[in-house]
PDB file of C-alpha atoms in Angstrom:
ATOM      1  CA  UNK G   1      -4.070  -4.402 -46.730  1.00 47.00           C
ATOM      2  CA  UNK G   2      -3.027  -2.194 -43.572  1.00 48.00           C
ATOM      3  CA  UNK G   3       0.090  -0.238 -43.939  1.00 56.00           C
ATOM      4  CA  UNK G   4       2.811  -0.410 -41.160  1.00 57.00           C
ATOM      5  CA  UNK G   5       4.138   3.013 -40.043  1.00 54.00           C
ATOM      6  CA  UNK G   6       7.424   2.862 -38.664  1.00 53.00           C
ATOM      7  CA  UNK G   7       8.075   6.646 -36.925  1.00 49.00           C
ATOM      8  CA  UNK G   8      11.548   5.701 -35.652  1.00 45.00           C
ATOM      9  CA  UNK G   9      14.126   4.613 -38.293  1.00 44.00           C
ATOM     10  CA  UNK G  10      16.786   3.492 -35.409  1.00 46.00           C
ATOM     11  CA  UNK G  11      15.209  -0.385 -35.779  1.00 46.00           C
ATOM     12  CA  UNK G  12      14.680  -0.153 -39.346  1.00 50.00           C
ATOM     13  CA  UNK G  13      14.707  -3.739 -40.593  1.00 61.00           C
ATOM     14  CA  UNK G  14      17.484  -4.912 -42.590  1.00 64.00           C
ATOM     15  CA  UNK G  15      15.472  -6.079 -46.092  1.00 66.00           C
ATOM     16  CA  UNK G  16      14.007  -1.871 -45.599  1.00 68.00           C
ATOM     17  CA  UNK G  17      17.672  -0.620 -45.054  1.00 71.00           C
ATOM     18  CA  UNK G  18      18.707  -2.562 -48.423  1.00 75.00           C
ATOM     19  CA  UNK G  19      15.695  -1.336 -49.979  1.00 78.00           C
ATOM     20  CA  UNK G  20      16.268   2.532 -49.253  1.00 81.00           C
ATOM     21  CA  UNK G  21      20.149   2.374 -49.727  1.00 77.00           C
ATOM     22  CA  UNK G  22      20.760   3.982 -46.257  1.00 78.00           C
ATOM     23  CA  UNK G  23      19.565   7.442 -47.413  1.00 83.00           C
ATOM     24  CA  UNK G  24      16.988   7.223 -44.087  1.00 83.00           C
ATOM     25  CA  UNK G  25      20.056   7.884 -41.777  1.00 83.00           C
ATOM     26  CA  UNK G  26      21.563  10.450 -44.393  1.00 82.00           C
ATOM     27  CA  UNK G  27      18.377  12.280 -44.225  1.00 85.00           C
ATOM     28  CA  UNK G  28      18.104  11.785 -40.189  1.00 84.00           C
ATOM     29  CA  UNK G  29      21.779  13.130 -39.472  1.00 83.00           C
ATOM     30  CA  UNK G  30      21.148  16.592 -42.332  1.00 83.00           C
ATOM     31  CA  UNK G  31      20.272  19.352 -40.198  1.00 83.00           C
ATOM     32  CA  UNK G  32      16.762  20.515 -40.005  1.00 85.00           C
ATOM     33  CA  UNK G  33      15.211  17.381 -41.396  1.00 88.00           C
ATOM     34  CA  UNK G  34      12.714  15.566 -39.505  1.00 88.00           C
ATOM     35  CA  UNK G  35       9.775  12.716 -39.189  1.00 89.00           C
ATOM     36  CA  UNK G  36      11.623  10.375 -41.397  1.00 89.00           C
ATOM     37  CA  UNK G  37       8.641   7.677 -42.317  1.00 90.00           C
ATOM     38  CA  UNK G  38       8.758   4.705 -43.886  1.00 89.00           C
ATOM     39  CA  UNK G  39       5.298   3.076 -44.897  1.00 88.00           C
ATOM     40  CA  UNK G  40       6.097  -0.612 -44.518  1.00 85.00           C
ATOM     41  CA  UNK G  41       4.116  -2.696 -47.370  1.00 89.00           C
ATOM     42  CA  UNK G  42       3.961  -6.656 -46.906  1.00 92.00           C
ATOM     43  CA  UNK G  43       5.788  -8.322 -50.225  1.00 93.00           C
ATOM     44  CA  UNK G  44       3.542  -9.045 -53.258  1.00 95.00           C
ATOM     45  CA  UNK G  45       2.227 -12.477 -54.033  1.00 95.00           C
ATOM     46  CA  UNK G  46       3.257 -14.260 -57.498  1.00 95.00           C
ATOM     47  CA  UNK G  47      -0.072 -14.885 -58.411  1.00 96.00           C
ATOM     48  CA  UNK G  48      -0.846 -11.131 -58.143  1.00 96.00           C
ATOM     49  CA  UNK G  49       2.150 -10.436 -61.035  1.00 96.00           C
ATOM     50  CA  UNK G  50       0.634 -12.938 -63.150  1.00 96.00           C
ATOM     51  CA  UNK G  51      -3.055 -11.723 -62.591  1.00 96.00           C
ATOM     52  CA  UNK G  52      -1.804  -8.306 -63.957  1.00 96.00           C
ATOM     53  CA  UNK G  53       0.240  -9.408 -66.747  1.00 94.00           C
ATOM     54  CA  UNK G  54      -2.244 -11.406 -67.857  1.00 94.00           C
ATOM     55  CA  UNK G  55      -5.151  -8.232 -67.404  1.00 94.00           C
ATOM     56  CA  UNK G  56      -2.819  -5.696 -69.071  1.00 92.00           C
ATOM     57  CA  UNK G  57      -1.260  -8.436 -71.762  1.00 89.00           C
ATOM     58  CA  UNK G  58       2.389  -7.070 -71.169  1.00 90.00           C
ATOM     59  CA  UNK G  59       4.855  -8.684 -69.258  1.00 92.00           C
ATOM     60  CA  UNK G  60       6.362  -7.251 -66.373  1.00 94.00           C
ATOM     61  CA  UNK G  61      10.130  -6.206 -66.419  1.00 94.00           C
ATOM     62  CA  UNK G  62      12.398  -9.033 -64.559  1.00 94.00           C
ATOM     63  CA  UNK G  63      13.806  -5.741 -62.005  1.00 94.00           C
ATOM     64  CA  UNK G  64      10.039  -4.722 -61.338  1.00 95.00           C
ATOM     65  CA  UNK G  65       8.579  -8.093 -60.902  1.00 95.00           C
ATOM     66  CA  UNK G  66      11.756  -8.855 -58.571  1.00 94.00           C
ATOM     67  CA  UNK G  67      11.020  -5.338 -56.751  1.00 94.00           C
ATOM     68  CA  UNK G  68       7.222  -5.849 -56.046  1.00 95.00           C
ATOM     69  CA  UNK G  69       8.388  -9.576 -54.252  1.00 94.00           C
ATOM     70  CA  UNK G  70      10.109  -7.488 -51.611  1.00 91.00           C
ATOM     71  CA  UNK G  71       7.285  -5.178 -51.299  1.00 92.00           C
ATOM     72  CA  UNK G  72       4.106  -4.496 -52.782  1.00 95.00           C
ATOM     73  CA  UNK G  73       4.821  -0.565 -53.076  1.00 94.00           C
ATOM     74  CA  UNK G  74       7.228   2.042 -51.480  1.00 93.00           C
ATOM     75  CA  UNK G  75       5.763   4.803 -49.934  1.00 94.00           C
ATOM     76  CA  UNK G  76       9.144   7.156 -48.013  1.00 91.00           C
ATOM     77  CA  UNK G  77       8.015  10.785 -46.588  1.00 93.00           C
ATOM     78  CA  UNK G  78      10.258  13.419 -44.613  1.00 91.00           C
ATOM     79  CA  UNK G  79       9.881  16.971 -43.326  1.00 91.00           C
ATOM     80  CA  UNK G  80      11.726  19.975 -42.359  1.00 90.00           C
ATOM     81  CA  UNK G  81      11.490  21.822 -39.101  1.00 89.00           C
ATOM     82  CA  UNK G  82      10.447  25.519 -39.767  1.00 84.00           C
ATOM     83  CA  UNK G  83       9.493  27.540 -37.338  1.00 82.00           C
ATOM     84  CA  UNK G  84       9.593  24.709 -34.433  1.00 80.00           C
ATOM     85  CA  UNK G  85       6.623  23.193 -36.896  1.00 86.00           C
ATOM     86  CA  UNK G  86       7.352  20.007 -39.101  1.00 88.00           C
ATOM     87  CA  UNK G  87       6.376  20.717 -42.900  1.00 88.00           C
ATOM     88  CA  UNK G  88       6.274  18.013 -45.532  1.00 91.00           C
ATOM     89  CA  UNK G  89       9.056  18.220 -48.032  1.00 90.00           C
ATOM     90  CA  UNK G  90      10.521  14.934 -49.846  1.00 90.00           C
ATOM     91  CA  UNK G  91       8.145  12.062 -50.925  1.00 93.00           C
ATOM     92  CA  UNK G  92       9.307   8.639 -52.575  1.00 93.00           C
ATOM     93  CA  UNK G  93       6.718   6.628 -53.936  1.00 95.00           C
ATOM     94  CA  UNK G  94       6.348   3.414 -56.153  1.00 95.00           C
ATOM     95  CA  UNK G  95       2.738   2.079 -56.998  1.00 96.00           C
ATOM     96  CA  UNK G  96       1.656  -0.886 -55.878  1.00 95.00           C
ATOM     97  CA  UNK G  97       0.723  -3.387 -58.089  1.00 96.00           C
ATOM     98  CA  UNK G  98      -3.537  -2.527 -57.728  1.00 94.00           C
ATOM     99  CA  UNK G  99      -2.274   0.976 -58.035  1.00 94.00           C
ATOM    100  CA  UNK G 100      -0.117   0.384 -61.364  1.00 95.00           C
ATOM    101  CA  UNK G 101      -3.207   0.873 -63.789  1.00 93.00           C
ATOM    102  CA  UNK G 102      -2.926   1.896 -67.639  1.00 91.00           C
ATOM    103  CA  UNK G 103      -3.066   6.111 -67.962  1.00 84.00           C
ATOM    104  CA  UNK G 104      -6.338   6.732 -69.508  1.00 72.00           C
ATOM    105  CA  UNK G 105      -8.123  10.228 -70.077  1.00 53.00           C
ATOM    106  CA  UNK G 106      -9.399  12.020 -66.644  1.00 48.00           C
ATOM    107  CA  UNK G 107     -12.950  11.606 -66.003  1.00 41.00           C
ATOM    108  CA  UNK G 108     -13.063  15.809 -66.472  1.00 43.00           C
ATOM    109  CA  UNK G 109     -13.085  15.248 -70.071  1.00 47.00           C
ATOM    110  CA  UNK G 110     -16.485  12.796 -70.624  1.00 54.00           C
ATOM    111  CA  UNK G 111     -18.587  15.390 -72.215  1.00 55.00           C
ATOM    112  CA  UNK G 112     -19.378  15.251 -75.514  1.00 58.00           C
ATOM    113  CA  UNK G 113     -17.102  16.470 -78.239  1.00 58.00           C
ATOM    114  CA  UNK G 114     -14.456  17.062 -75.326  1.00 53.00           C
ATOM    115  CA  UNK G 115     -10.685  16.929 -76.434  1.00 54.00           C
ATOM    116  CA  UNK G 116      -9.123  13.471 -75.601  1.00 59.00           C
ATOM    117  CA  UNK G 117      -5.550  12.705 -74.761  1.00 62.00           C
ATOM    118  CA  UNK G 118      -5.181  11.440 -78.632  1.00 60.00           C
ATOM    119  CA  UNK G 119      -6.301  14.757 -79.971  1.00 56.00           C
ATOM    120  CA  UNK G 120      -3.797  16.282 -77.472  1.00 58.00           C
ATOM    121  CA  UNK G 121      -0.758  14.295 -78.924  1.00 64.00           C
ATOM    122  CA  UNK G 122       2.550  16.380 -80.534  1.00 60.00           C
ATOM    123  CA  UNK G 123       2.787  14.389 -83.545  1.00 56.00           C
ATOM    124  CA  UNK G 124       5.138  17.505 -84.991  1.00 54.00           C
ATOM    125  CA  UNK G 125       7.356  17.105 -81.850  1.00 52.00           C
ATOM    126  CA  UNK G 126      10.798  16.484 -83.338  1.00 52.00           C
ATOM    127  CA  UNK G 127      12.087  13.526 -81.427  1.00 53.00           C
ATOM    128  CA  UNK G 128      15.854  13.720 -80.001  1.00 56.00           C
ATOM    129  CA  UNK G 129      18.499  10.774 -81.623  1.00 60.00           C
ATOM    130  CA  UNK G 130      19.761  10.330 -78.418  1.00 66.00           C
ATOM    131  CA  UNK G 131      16.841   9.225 -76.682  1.00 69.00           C
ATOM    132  CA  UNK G 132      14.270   6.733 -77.547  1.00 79.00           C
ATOM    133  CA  UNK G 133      10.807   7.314 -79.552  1.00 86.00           C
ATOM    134  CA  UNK G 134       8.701   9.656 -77.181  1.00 90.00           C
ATOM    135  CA  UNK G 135       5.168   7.763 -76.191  1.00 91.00           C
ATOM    136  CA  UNK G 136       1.872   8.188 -77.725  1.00 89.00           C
ATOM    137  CA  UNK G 137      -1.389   8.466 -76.054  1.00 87.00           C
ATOM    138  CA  UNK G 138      -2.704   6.180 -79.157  1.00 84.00           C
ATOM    139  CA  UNK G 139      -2.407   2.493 -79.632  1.00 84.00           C
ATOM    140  CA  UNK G 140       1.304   2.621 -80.446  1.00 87.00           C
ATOM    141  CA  UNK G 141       1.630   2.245 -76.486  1.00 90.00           C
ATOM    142  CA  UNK G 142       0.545   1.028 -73.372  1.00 92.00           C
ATOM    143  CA  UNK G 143       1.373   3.292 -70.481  1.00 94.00           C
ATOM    144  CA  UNK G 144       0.959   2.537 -66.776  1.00 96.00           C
ATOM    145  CA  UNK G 145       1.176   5.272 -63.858  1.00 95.00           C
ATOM    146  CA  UNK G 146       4.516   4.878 -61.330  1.00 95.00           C
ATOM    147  CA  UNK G 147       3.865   7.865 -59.356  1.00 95.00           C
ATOM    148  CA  UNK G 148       1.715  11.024 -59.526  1.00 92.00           C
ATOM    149  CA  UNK G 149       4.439  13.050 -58.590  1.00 92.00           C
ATOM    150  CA  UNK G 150       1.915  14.995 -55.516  1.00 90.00           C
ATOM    151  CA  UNK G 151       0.193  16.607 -59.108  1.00 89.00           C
ATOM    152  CA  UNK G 152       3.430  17.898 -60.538  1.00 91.00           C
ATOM    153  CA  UNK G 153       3.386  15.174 -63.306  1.00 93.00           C
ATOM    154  CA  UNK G 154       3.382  11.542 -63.787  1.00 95.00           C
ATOM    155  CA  UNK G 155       6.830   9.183 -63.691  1.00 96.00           C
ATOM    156  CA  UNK G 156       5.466   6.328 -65.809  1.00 96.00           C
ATOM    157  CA  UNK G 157       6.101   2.687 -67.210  1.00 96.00           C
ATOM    158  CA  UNK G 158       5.737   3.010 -70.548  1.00 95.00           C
ATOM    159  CA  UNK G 159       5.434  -0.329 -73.530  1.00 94.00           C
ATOM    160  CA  UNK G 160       5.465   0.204 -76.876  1.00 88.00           C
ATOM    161  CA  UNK G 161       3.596  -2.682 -79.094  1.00 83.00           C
ATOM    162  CA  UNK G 162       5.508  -2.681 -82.067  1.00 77.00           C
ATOM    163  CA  UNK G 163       8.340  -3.732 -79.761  1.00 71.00           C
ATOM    164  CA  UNK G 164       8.388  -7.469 -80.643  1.00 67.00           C
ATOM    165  CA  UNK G 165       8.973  -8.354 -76.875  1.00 66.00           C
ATOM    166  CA  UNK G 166       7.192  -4.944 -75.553  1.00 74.00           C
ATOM    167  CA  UNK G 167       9.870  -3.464 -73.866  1.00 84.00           C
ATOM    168  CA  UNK G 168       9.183  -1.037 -71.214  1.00 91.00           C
ATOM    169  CA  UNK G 169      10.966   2.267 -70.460  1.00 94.00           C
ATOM    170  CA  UNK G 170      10.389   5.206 -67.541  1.00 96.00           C
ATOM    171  CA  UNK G 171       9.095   8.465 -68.529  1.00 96.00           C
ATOM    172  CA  UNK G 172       8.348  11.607 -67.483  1.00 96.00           C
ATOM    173  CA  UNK G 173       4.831  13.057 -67.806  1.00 94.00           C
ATOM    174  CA  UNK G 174       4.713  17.133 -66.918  1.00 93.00           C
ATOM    175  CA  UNK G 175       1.898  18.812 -66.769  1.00 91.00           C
ATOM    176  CA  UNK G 176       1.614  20.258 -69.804  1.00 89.00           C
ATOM    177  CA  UNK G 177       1.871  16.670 -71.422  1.00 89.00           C
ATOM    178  CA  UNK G 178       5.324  17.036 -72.693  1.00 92.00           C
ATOM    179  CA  UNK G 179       7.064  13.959 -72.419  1.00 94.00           C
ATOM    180  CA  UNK G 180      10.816  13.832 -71.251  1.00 94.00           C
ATOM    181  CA  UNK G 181      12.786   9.930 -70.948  1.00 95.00           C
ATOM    182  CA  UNK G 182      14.381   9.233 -67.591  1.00 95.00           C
ATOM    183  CA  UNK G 183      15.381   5.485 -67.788  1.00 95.00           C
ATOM    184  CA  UNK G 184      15.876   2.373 -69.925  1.00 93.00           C
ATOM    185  CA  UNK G 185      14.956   0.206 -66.412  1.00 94.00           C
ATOM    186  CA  UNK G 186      13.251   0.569 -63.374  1.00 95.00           C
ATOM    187  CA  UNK G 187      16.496  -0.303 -61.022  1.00 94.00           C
ATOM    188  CA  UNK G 188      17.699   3.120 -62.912  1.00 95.00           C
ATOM    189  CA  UNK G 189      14.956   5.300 -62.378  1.00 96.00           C
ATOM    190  CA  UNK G 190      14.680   3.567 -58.427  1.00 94.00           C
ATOM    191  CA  UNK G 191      18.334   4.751 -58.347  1.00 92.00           C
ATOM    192  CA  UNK G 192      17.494   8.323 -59.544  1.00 92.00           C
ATOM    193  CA  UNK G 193      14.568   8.352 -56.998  1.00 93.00           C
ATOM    194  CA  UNK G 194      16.733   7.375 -53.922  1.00 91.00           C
ATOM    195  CA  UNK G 195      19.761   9.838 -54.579  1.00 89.00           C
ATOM    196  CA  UNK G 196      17.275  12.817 -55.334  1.00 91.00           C
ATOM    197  CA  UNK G 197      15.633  12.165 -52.097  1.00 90.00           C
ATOM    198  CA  UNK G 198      11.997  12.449 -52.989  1.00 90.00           C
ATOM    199  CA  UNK G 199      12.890  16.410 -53.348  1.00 91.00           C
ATOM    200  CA  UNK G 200       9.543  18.434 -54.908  1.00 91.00           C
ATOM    201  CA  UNK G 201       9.426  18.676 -58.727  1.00 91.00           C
ATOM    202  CA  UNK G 202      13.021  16.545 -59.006  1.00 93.00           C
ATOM    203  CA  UNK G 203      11.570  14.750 -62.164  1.00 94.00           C
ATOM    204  CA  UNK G 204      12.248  18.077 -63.604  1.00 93.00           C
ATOM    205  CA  UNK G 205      15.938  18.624 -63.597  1.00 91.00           C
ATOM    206  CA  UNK G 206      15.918  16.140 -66.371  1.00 92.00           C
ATOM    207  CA  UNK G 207      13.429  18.601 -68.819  1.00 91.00           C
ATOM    208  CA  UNK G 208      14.920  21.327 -70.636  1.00 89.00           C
ATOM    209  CA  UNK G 209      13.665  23.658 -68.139  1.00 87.00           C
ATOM    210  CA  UNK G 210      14.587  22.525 -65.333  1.00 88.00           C
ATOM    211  CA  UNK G 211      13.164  22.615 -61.527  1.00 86.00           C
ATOM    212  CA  UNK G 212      10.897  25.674 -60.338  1.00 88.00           C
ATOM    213  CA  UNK G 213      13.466  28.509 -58.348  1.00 88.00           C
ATOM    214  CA  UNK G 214      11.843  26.721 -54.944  1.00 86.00           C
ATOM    215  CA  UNK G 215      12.563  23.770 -55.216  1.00 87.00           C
ATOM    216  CA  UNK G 216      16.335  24.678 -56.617  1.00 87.00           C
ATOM    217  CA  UNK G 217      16.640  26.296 -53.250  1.00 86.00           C
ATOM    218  CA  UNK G 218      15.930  22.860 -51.888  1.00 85.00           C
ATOM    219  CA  UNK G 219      18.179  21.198 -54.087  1.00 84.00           C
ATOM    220  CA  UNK G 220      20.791  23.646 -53.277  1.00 82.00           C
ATOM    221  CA  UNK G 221      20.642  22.420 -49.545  1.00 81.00           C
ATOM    222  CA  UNK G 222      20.554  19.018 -49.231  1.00 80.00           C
ATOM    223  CA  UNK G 223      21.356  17.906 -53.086  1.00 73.00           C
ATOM    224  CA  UNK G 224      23.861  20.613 -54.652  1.00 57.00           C
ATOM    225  CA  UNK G 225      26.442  18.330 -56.189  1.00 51.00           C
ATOM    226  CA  UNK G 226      23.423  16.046 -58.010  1.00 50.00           C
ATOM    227  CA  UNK G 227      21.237  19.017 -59.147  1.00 47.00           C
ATOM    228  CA  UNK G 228      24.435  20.390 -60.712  1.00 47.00           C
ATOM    229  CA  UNK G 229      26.023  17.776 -61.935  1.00 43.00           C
ATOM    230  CA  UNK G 230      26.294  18.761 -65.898  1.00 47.00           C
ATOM    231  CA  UNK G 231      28.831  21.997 -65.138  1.00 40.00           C
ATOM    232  CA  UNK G 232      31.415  19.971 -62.129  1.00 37.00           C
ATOM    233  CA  UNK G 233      33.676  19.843 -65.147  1.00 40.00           C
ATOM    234  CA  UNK G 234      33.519  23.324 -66.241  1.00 44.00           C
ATOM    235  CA  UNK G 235      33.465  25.028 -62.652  1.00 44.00           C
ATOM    236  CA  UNK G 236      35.138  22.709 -60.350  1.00 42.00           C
ATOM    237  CA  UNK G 237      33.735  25.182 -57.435  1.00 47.00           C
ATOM    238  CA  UNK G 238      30.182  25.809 -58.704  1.00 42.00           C
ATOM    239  CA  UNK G 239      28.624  22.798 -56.945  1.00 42.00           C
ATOM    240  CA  UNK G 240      29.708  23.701 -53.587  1.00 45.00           C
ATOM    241  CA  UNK G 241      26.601  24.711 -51.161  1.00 48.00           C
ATOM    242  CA  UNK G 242      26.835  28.182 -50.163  1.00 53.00           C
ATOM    243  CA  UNK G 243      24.217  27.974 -47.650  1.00 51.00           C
ATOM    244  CA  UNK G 244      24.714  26.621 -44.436  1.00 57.00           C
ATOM    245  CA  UNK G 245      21.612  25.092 -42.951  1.00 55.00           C
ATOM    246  CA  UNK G 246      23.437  25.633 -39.550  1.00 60.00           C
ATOM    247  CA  UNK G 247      22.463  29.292 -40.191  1.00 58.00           C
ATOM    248  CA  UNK G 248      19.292  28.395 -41.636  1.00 54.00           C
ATOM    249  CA  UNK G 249      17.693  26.261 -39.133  1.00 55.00           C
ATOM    250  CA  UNK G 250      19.019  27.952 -36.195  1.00 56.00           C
ATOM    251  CA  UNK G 251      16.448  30.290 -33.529  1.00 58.00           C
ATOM    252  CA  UNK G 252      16.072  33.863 -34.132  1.00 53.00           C
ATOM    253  CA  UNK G 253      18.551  35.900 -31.640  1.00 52.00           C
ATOM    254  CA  UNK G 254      16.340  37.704 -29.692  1.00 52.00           C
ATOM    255  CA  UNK G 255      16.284  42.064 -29.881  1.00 55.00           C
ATOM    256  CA  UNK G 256      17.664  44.031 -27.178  1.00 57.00           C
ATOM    257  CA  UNK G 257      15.177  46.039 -25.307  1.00 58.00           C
ATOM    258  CA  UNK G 258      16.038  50.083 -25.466  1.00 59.00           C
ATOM    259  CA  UNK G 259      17.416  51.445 -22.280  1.00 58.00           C
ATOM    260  CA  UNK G 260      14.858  53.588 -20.214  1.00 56.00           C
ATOM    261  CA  UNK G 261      16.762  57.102 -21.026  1.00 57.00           C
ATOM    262  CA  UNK G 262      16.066  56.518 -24.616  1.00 53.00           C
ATOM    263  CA  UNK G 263      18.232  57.641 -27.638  1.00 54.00           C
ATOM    264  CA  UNK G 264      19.490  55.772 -30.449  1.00 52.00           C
ATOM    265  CA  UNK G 265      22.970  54.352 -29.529  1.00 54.00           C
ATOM    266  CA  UNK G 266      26.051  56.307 -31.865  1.00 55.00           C
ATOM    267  CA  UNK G 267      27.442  53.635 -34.252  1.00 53.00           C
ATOM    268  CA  UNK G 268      31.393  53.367 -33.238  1.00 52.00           C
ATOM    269  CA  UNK G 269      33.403  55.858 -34.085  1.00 51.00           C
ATOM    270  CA  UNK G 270      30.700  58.407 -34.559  1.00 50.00           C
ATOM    271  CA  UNK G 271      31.325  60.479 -31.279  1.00 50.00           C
ATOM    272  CA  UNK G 272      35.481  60.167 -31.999  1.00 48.00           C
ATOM    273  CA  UNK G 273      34.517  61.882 -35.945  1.00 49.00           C
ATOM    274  CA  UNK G 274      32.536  64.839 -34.291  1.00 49.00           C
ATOM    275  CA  UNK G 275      34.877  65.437 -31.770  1.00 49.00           C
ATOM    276  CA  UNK G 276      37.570  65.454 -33.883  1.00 49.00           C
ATOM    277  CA  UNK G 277      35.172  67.773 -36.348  1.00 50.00           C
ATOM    278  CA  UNK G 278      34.972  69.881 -33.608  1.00 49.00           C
ATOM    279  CA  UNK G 279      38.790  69.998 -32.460  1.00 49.00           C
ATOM    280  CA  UNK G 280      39.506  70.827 -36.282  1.00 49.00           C
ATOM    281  CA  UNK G 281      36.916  73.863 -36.165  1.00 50.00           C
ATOM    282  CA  UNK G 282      38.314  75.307 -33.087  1.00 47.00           C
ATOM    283  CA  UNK G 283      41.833  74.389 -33.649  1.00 46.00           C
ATOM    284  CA  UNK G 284      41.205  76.740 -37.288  1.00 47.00           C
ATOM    285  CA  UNK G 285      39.830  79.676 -35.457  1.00 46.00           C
ATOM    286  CA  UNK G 286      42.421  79.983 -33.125  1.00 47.00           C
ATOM    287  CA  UNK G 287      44.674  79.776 -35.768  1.00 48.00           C
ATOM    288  CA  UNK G 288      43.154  82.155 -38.218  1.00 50.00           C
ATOM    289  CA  UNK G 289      42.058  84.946 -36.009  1.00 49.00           C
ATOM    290  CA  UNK G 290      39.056  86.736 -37.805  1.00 49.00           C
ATOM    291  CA  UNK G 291      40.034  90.980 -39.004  1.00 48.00           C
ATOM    292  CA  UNK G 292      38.466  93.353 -37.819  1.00 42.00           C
TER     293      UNK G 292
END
């Protein structure tokens, strides 16, 4: 199935500017973004949800199911102008349904007697009482892949079986295989997606050590009061962005050229102190005549 670039967000259709919460004309009027992209996906087909429920024996979440009938995926992209040159910087993504398959080892680890995920699992990992159970790479769940995060971790859909109805949360994958909870739905983590704005590494403001100091510079710029979020109560000023992308984003001045008789130019006030210097000398030897 052909994806549908649309490179101009001015016609967006209405069902896409429900479906991205009107952050594509946010992200349009912020200075020094650019190339706002959606990829336009046609809606999934019912028999398609039942053909992978029935494959993966789990039953897909009512706000999923309903979110894959609108579109079969969600693929977002948008770049910053640096340097009059467009670079890649947010990316919101959402598997399609061919593309939501069960986590399983990487194929770098088929040689004999290699480690697998299992063998890799924290079973001495203390888990928190305010969040749920953290996953298992064993039986005890079934985990399916949401995004790949562009190889900073894995956001991802995760059942456990003991659950008499196998209920599904969203977690968070780094790449150390620590895992971290984001959600109890997917309309929660979709919302969490949308006001981060596909920023890099975002996934890991919710991990106990935080986003990388890049991508806090990013955060800084376009997301300052969401990245910081925890402290508005303690530091009612601590949020507010002290850059100004104005500043950023705007062309070099260009450097004077030097002046054919040369010299470095006095800084002000530098030909007024030695002249005074001067008038004090003078002014001290006239008045204290030297003996003879």
């Amino acid at each position: 199935m052909e994806e549908k670039v649309l490179p101009s967000l001015g016609n967006t259709k209405p069902h896409l500017e429900k479906l991205t919460l009107g952050i594509t004309r946010i992200l349009e009027s912020s200075p020094g973004v650019t190339k706002v992209k959606i990829m336009e996906k046609e809606p999934a087909e019912r028999h398609m949800i039942a053909s992978w429920e029935l494959k993966n024996d789990c039953a897909m979440p009512e706000d999923l199911k309903n979110f894959y009938l609108m579109t079969n995926g969600f693929h977002m992209v948008w770049s910053v102008k640096l340097d009059d040159q467009p670079v890649p910087l947010g990316c919101l993504v959402i598997n399609s349904i061919a593309n939501l398959t069960q986590l399983t080892q990487s194929a770098m680890y088929t040689l004999p007697n290699s480690p697998t995920l299992e063998d890799l699992d924290d079973e001495e990992d203390e888990d928190n009482e305010d969040q749920p159970e953290k996953p298992h790479f064993d039986s005890r769940n079934i985990i399916f892949e949401l995004d790949s995060c562009n190889g900073n971790g894995k956001v991802c859909l995760v059942y456990k079986r003991t659950s008499p109805a196998k209920e599904s949360k969203i977690w968070f994958l780094d790449r150390a295989l620590y895992w971290h909870f984001l959600t109890d739905s997917f309309t929660a983590y979709y919302r969490l997606l949308i006001t981060h704005l596909g920023l890099p590494q975002w996934q890991y403001a919710f991990t106990s050590y935080g986003v990388s100091p890049q991508a806090k510079q990013w955060f800084n710029m376009y997301k300052p009061i969401t990245y910081n979020t925890p402290v508005l109560t303690e530091e009612t000023d601590y949020f507010i962005n002290k850059l100004d992308p104005n500043k950023v984003f705007k062309n070099k001045a260009k450097t004077l050229a030097p002046t054919k008789r040369g010299g470095t130019p006095h800084p002000p006030g530098s030909q007024k102190g030695s002249s005074s210097s001067s008038s004090t000398r003078s002014s001290s030897a006239s008045g204290n005549p030297i003996r003879k």
